Coordinates of C-alpha atoms in Angstrom, one line a residue:
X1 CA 0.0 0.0 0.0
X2 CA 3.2 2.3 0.1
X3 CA 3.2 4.3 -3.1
X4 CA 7.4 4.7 -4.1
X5 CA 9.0 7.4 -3.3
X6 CA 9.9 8.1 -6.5
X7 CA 8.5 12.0 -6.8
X8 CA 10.1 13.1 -3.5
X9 CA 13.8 11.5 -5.1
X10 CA 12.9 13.3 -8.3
X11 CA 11.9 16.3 -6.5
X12 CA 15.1 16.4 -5.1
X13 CA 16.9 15.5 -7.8
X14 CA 15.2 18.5 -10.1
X15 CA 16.1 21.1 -6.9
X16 CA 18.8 19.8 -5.3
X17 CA 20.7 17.1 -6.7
X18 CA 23.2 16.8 -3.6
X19 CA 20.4 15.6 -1.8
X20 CA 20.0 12.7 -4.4
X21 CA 22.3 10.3 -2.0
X22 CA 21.6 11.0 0.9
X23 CA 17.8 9.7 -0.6
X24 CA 19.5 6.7 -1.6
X25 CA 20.9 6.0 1.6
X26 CA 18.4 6.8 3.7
X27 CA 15.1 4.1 3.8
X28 CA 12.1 5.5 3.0
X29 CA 9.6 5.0 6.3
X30 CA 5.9 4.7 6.0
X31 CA 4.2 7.7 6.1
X32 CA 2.0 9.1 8.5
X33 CA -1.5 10.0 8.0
X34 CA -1.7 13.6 7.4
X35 CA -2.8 15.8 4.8
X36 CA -1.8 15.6 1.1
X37 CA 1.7 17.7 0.5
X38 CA 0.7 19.0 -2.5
X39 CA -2.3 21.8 -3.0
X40 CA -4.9 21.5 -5.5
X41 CA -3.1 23.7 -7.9
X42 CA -0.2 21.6 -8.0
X43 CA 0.9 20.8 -11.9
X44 CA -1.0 17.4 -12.9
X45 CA 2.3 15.1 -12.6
X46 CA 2.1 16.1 -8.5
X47 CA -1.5 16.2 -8.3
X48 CA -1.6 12.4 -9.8
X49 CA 0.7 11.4 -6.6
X50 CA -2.7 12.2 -4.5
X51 CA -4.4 9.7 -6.1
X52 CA -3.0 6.9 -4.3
X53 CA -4.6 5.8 -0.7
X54 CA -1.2 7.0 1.1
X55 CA 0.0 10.3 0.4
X56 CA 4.0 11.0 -1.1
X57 CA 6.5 9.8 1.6
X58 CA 6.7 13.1 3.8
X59 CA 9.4 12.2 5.2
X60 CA 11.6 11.8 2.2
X61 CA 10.6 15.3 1.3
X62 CA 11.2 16.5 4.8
X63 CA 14.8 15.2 4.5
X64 CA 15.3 16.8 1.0
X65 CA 14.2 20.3 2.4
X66 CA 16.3 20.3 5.5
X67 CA 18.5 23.0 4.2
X68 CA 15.5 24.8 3.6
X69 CA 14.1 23.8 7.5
X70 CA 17.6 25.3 8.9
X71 CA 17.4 28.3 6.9
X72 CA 13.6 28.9 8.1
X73 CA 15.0 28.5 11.6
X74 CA 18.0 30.3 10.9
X75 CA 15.8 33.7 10.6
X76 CA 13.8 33.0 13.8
X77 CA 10.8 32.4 11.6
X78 CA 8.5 29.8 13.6
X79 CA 6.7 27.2 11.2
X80 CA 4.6 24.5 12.2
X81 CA 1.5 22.0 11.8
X82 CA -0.7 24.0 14.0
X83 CA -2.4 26.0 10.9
X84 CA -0.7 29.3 11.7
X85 CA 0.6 31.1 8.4
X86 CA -1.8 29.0 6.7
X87 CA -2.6 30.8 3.5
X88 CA 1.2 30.6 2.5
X89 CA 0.9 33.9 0.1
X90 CA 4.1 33.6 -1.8
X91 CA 6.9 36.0 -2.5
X92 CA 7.1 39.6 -2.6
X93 CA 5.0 41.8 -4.7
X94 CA 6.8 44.9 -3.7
X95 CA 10.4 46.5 -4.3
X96 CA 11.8 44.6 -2.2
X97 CA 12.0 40.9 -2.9
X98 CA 12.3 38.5 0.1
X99 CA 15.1 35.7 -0.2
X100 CA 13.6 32.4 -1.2
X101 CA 14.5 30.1 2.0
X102 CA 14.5 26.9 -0.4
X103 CA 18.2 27.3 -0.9
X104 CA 17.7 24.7 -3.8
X105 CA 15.2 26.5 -5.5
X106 CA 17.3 29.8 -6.4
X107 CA 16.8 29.6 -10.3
X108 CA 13.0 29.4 -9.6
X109 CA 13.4 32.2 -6.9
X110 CA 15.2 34.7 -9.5
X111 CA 12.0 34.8 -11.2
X112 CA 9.9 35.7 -8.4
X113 CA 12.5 38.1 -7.2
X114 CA 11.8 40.2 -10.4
X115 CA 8.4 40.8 -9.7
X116 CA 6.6 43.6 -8.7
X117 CA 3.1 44.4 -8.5
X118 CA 0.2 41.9 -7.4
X119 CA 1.2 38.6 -5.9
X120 CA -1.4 37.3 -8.3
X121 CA 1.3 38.3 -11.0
X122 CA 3.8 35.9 -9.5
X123 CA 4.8 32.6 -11.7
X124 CA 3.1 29.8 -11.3
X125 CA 6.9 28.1 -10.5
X126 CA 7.6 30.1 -8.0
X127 CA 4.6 29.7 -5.7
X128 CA 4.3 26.2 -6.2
X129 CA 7.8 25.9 -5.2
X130 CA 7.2 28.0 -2.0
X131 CA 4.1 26.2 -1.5
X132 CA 6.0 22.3 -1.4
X133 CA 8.5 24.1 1.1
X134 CA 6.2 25.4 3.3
X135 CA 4.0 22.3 3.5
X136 CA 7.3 20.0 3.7
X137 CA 8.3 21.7 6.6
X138 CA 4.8 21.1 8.1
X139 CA 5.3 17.6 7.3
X140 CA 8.2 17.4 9.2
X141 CA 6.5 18.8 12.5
X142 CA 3.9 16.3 11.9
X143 CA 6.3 13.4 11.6
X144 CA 8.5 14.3 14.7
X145 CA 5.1 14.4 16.8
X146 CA 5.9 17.7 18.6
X147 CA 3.8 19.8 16.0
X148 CA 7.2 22.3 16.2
X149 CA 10.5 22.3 14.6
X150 CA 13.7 21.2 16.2
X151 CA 16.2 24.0 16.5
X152 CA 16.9 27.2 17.9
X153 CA 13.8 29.7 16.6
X154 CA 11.8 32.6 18.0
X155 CA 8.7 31.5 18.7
X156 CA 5.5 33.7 20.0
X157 CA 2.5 31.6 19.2
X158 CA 0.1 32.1 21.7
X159 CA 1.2 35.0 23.4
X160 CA -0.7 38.7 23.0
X161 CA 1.5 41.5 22.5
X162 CA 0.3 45.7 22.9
X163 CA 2.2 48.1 20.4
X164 CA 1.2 51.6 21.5
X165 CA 2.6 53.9 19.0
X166 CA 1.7 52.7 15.6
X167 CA 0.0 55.2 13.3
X168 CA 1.2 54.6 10.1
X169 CA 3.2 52.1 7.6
X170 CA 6.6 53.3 8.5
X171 CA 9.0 53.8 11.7
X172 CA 9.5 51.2 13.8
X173 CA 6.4 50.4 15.7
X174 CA 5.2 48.8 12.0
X175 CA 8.4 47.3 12.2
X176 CA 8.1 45.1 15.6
X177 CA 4.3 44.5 15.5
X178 CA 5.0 43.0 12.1
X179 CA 8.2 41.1 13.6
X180 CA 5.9 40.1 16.7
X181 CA 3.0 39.0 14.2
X182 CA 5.9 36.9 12.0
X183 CA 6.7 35.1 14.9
X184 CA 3.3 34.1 16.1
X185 CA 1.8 36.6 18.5
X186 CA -1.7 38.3 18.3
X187 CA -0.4 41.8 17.8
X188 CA -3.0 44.8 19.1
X189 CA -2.1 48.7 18.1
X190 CA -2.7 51.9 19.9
X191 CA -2.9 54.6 17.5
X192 CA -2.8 58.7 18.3
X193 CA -6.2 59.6 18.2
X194 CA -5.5 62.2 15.7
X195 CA -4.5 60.4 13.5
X196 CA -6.9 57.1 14.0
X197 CA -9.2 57.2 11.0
X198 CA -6.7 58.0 8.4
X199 CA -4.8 54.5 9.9
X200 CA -7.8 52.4 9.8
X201 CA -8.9 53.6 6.4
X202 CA -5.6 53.0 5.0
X203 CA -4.8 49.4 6.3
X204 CA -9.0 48.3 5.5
X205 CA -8.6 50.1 1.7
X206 CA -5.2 47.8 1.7
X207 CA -2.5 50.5 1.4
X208 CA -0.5 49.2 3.7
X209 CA -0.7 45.5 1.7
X210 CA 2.5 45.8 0.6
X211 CA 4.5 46.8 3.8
X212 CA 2.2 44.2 5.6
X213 CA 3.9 41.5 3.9
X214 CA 5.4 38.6 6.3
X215 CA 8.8 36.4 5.5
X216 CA 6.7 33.4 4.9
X217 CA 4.2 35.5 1.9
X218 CA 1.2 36.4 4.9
X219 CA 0.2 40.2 5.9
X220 CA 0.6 40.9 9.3
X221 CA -2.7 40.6 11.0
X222 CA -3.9 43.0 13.6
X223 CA -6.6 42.0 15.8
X224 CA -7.5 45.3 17.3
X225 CA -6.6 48.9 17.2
X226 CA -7.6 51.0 19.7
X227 CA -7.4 54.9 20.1
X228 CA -4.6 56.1 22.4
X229 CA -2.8 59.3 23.7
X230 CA -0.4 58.3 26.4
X231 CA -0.1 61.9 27.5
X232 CA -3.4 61.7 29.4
X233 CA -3.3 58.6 32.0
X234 CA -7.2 59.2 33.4
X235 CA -10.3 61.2 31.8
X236 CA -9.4 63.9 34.5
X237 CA -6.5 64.6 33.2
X238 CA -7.5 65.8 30.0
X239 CA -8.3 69.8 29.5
X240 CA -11.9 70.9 28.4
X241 CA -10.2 72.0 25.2
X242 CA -8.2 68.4 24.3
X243 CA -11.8 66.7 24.6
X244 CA -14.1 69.5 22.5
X245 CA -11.3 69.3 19.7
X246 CA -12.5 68.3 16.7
X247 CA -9.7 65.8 16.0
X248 CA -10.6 64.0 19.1
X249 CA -14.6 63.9 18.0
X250 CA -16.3 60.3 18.2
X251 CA -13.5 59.1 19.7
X252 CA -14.0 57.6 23.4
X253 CA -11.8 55.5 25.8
X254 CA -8.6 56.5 24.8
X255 CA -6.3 57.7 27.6
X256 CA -4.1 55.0 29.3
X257 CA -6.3 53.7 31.9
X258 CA -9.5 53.3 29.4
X259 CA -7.3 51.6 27.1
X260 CA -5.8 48.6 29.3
X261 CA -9.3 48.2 31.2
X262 CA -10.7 47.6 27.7
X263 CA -7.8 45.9 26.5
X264 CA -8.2 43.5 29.8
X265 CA -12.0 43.0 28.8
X266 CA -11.8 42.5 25.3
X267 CA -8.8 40.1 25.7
X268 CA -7.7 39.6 29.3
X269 CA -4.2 39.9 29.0
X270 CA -1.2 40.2 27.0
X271 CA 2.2 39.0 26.9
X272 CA 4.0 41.5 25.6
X273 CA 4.1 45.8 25.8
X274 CA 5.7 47.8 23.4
X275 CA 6.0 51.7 23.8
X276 CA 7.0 53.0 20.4
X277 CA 6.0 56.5 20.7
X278 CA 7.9 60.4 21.4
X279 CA 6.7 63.4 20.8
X280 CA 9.0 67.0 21.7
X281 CA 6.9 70.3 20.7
X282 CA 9.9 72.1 21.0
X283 CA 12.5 69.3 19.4
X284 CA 14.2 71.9 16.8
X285 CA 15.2 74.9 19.3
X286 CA 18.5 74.0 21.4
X287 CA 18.1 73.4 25.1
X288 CA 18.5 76.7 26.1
X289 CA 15.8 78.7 23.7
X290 CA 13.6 76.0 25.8
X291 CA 10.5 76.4 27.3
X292 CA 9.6 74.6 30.3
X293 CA 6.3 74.0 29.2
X294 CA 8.0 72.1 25.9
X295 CA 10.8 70.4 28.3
X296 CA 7.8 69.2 30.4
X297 CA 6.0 68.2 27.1
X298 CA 8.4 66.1 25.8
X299 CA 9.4 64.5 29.0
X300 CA 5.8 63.9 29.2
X301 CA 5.2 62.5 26.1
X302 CA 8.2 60.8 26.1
X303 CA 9.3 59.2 29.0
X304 CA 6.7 59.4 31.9
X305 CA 4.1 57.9 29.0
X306 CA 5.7 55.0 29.6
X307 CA 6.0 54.6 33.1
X308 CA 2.3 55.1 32.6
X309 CA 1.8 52.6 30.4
X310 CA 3.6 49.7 32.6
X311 CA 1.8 51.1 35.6
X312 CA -1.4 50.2 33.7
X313 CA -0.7 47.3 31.7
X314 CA 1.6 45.1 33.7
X315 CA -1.6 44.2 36.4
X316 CA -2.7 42.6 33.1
X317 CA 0.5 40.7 32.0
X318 CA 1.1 37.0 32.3
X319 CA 4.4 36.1 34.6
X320 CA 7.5 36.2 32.3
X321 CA 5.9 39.0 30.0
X322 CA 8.1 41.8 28.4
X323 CA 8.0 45.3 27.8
X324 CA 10.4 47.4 25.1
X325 CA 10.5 50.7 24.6
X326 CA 12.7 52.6 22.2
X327 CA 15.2 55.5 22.9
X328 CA 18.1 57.3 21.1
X329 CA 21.5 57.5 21.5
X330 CA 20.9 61.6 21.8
X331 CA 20.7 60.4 25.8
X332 CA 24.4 60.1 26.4
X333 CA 26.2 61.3 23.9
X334 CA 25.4 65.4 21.9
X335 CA 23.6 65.5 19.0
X336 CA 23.4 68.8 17.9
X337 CA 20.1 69.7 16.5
X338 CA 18.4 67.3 18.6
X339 CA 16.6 69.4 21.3
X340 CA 13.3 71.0 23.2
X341 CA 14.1 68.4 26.2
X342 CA 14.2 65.5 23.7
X343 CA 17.5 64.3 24.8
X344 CA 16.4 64.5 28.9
X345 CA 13.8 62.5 28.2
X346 CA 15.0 59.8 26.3
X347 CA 17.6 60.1 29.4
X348 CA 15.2 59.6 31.7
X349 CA 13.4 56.8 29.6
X350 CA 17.0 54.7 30.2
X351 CA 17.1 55.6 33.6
X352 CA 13.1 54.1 34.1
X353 CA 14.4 51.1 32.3
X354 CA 16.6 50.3 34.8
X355 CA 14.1 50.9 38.1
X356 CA 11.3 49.5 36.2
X357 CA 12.7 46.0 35.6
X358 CA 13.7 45.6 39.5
X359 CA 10.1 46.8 40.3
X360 CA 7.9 45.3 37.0
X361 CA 10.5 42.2 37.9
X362 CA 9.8 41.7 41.6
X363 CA 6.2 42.6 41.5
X364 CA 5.3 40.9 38.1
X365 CA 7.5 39.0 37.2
X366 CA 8.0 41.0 33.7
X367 CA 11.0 41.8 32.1
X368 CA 11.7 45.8 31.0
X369 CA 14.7 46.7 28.1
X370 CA 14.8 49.4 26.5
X371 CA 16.1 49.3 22.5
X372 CA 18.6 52.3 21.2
X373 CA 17.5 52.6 17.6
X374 CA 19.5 54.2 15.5
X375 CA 18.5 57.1 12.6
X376 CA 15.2 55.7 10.5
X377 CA 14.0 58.0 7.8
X378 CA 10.7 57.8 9.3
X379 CA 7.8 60.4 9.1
X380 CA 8.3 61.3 12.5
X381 CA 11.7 61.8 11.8
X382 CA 11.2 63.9 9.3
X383 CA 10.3 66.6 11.7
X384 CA 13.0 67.0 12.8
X385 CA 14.7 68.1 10.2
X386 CA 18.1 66.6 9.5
X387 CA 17.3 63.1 9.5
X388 CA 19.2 62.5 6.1
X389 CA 22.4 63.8 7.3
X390 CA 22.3 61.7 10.2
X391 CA 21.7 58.5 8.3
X392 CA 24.2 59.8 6.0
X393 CA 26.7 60.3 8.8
X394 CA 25.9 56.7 10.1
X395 CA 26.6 55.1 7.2
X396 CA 30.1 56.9 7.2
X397 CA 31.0 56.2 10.5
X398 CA 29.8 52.9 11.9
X399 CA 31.4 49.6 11.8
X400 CA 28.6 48.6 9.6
X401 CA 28.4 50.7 7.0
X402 CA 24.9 50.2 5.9
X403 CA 21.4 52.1 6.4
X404 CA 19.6 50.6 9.4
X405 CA 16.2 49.4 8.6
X406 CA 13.0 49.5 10.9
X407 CA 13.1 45.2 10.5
X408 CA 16.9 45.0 12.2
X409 CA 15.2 47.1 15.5
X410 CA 11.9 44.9 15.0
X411 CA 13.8 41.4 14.6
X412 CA 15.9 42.8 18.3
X413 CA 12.3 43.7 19.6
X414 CA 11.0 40.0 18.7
X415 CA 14.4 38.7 20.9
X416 CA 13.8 40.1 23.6
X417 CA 10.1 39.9 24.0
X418 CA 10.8 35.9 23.5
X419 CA 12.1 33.0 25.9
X420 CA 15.4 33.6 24.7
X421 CA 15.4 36.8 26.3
X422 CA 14.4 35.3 29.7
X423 CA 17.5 36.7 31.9
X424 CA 18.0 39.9 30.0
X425 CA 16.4 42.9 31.7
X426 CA 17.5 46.4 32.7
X427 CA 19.0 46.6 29.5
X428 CA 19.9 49.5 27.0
X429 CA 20.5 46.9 23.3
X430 CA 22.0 49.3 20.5
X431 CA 20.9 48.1 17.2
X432 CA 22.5 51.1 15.5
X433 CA 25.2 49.2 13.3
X434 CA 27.6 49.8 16.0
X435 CA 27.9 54.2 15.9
X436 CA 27.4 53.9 19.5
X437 CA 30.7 52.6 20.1
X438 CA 32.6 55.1 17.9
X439 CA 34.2 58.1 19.9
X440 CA 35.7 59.4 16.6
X441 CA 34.3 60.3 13.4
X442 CA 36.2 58.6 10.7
X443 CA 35.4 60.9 7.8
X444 CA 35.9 64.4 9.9
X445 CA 37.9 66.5 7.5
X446 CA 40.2 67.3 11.3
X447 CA 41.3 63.1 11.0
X448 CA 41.9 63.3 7.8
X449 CA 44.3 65.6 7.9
X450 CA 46.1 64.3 11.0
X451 CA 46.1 61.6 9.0
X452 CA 47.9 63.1 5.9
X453 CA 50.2 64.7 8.5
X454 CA 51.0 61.8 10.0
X455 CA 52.2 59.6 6.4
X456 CA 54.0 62.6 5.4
X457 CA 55.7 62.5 9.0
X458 CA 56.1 58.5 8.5
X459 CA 57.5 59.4 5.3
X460 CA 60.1 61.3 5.5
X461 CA 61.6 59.4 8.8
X462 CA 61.6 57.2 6.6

């Protein structure tokens, strides 16, 4: 009643032929019940396979793709029988392609890379391909009986996480709700009031489609969004003229206690908090043009928002829970430009990292880092105004010289809200390429020419 393995050896033989012998050597076990590896849109010589009482030998497949199982694993990417992911969209319709993971399948891959538009567009090879490699690797869950795969991965499923500070496609609180969502948790959103309807139009009209796209071909789900200005922590705190503005019309439950009480009865807890948000009225005069109501601002808005936040939302987090927020490197070190209190705050935000975690730690049993994300051209960082020089300057002058993208801070942000985080707390984590560590600029015109002096020096001594 075992059909021969046959297809899975000339699978591997058409993708991978080193994987040929090990096939050879290697007996091929009965399969396990389970569902048929291929999808109905398979090509008619795989769909004929399904014909047969027992489905293609799993195993053999699994075996053939375990280069592609390590490099799954390899970028924290859980993947498993337990249905999550289970619409395996393929590929990347936008301009940036994402790397096919089936290391043996890179000529079919080069075709999908050069695609832009609609997924629907996509070649038929290429999400077939994707599609035997994502199932495969389901297989292999299924075979070993755990229903998850060996190895070293970040995996969320079944934990809740809270982004507050996510109003738009860009910056990095996109960035680590999609990196949360990509690794299994239920990701909720506060949004700035303000700015709530244009948000929810744009992700429901599916303008976001494109940035929503996960490593394994999904779109980052979001199961809630809720209205949110962490300046105000009670109704009583807000002035008559915050709650008469129009931008705040038809909006209700929005300051930090109204949003965990409904977060707690919509969902009853979370797992995970992440304060993505800043705001410095005053962030383009230097320190001393001022004002203390701006100093106070941004310190408000900044920092104590989320002490705030914790205050509220850790009562509702299950032991071992996590909570990241994001500050800037403008907290030690001078960057010029960088002003209106901004740099106290995110001071003071490091300094709250450190006394949270010992009292979110003891009391809750919740860990509390804090990640120092270098120069994103975001739209909030647009306002301040030189957010292209500092990039630029980056790129010059740290160890690694490339632009820092919003995934690298929401990959960290993934770390450290999983297991493998589970002893790290207290903790400022640079994810800046390494300028943090630099106490020289390399490409200062002042080096250079100590520089030039000192060859011609070298020179003639010698």
């Amino acid at each position: 009643s075992q059909p021969p393995c046959s297809m899975a050896v000339g699978v591997s033989v058409g993708w991978c032929p080193f994987f040929l012998l090990s096939l050879c050597c290697l007996p091929c076990l009965p399969c396990p019940p389970s569902p048929a590896l291929f999808s109905a849109s398979s090509p008619p010589a795989l769909n004929d396979s399904r014909r047969s009482s027992q489905p293609p030998c799993s195993m053999a497949a699994a075996i053939s793709n375990m280069h592609a199982t390590a490099a799954a694993l390899a970028r924290g990417m859980p993947y498993s029988s337990s249905g999550h992911r289970s619409s395996h969209r393929i590929c990347n319709g936008g301009a940036r392609a994402i790397p096919c993971e089936f290391a043996g399948l890179r000529r079919l891959d080069s075709k999908c890379a050069s695609v832009t538009g609609l997924r629907s567009s996509l070649p038929a090879a290429c999400v077939q391909t994707r599609r035997l490699h994502y199932r495969s690797v389901q297989s292999m869950a299924s075979v070993n009986g755990t229903g998850a795969i060996p190895g070293l991965a970040i995996d969320l499923r079944g934990k809740r996480a809270f982004v507050a500070g996510v109003a738009d496609d860009q910056g990095y609180g996109w960035a680590i709700a999609k990196a949360l969502n990509a690794a299994g948790a239920e990701v909720l959103v506060g949004t700035w009031v303000p700015a709530l309807n244009i948000f929810e139009t744009s992700f429901k009209r599916g303008k976001f489609d494109e940035s929503r796209l996960l490593p394994d071909g999904s779109l980052l789900e979001i199961a809630k969004v809720y209205p949110l200005d962490a300046v105000y922590d009670t109704l009583d705190d807000v002035p008559e003229d915050v709650r008469t503005n129009k931008r705040y019309a038809g909006a209700s439950k929005w300051t930090v206690q109204e949003v965990a009480e409904s977060v707690k009865q919509d969902f009853g807890s979370i797992d995970v908090l992440v304060h993505s948000l800043a705001n410095g009225p005053e962030v383009t005069k230097p320190l001393l043009e001022t004002s203390r109501r701006g100093y106070l601002a941004a310190v408000s808005a900044s920092s104590y928002s989320y002490v705030s936040l914790l205050k509220h939302f850790a009562p509702l987090m299950n032991p071992g829970g996590s909570s990241i927020s994001l500050t800037y490197i403008a907290s030690e070190k001078i960057i010029p430009g960088y002003g209106g209190g901004m740099s106290s705050a995110k001071a003071a935000l490091e300094s709250d990292t450190r006394v949270l975690a010992f009292e979110a730690g003891r009391k809750y049993n919740v860990r509390v880092n804090t990640i120092s994300a270098g120069p994103l051209r975001s739209r909030a960082a647009k306002a301040i105004g030189f957010i292209d020089d500092m990039i630029n300057y980056s790129k010059a002058n740290a160890p690694v010289q490339k632009e820092l993208e919003a995934e690298d801070v929401g990959n960290a942000a993934a770390f450290l809200a999983s297991p493998l985080a589970s002893a790290i707390t207290g903790t400022v984590l640079y994810v800046d390429n390494g300028l943090h560590a630099m106490g020289l600029a390399v490409d200062s015109p002042s080096l250079s020419q100590a520089t030039a002096a000192t060859s011609e020096k070298a020179s003639v001594l010698a």
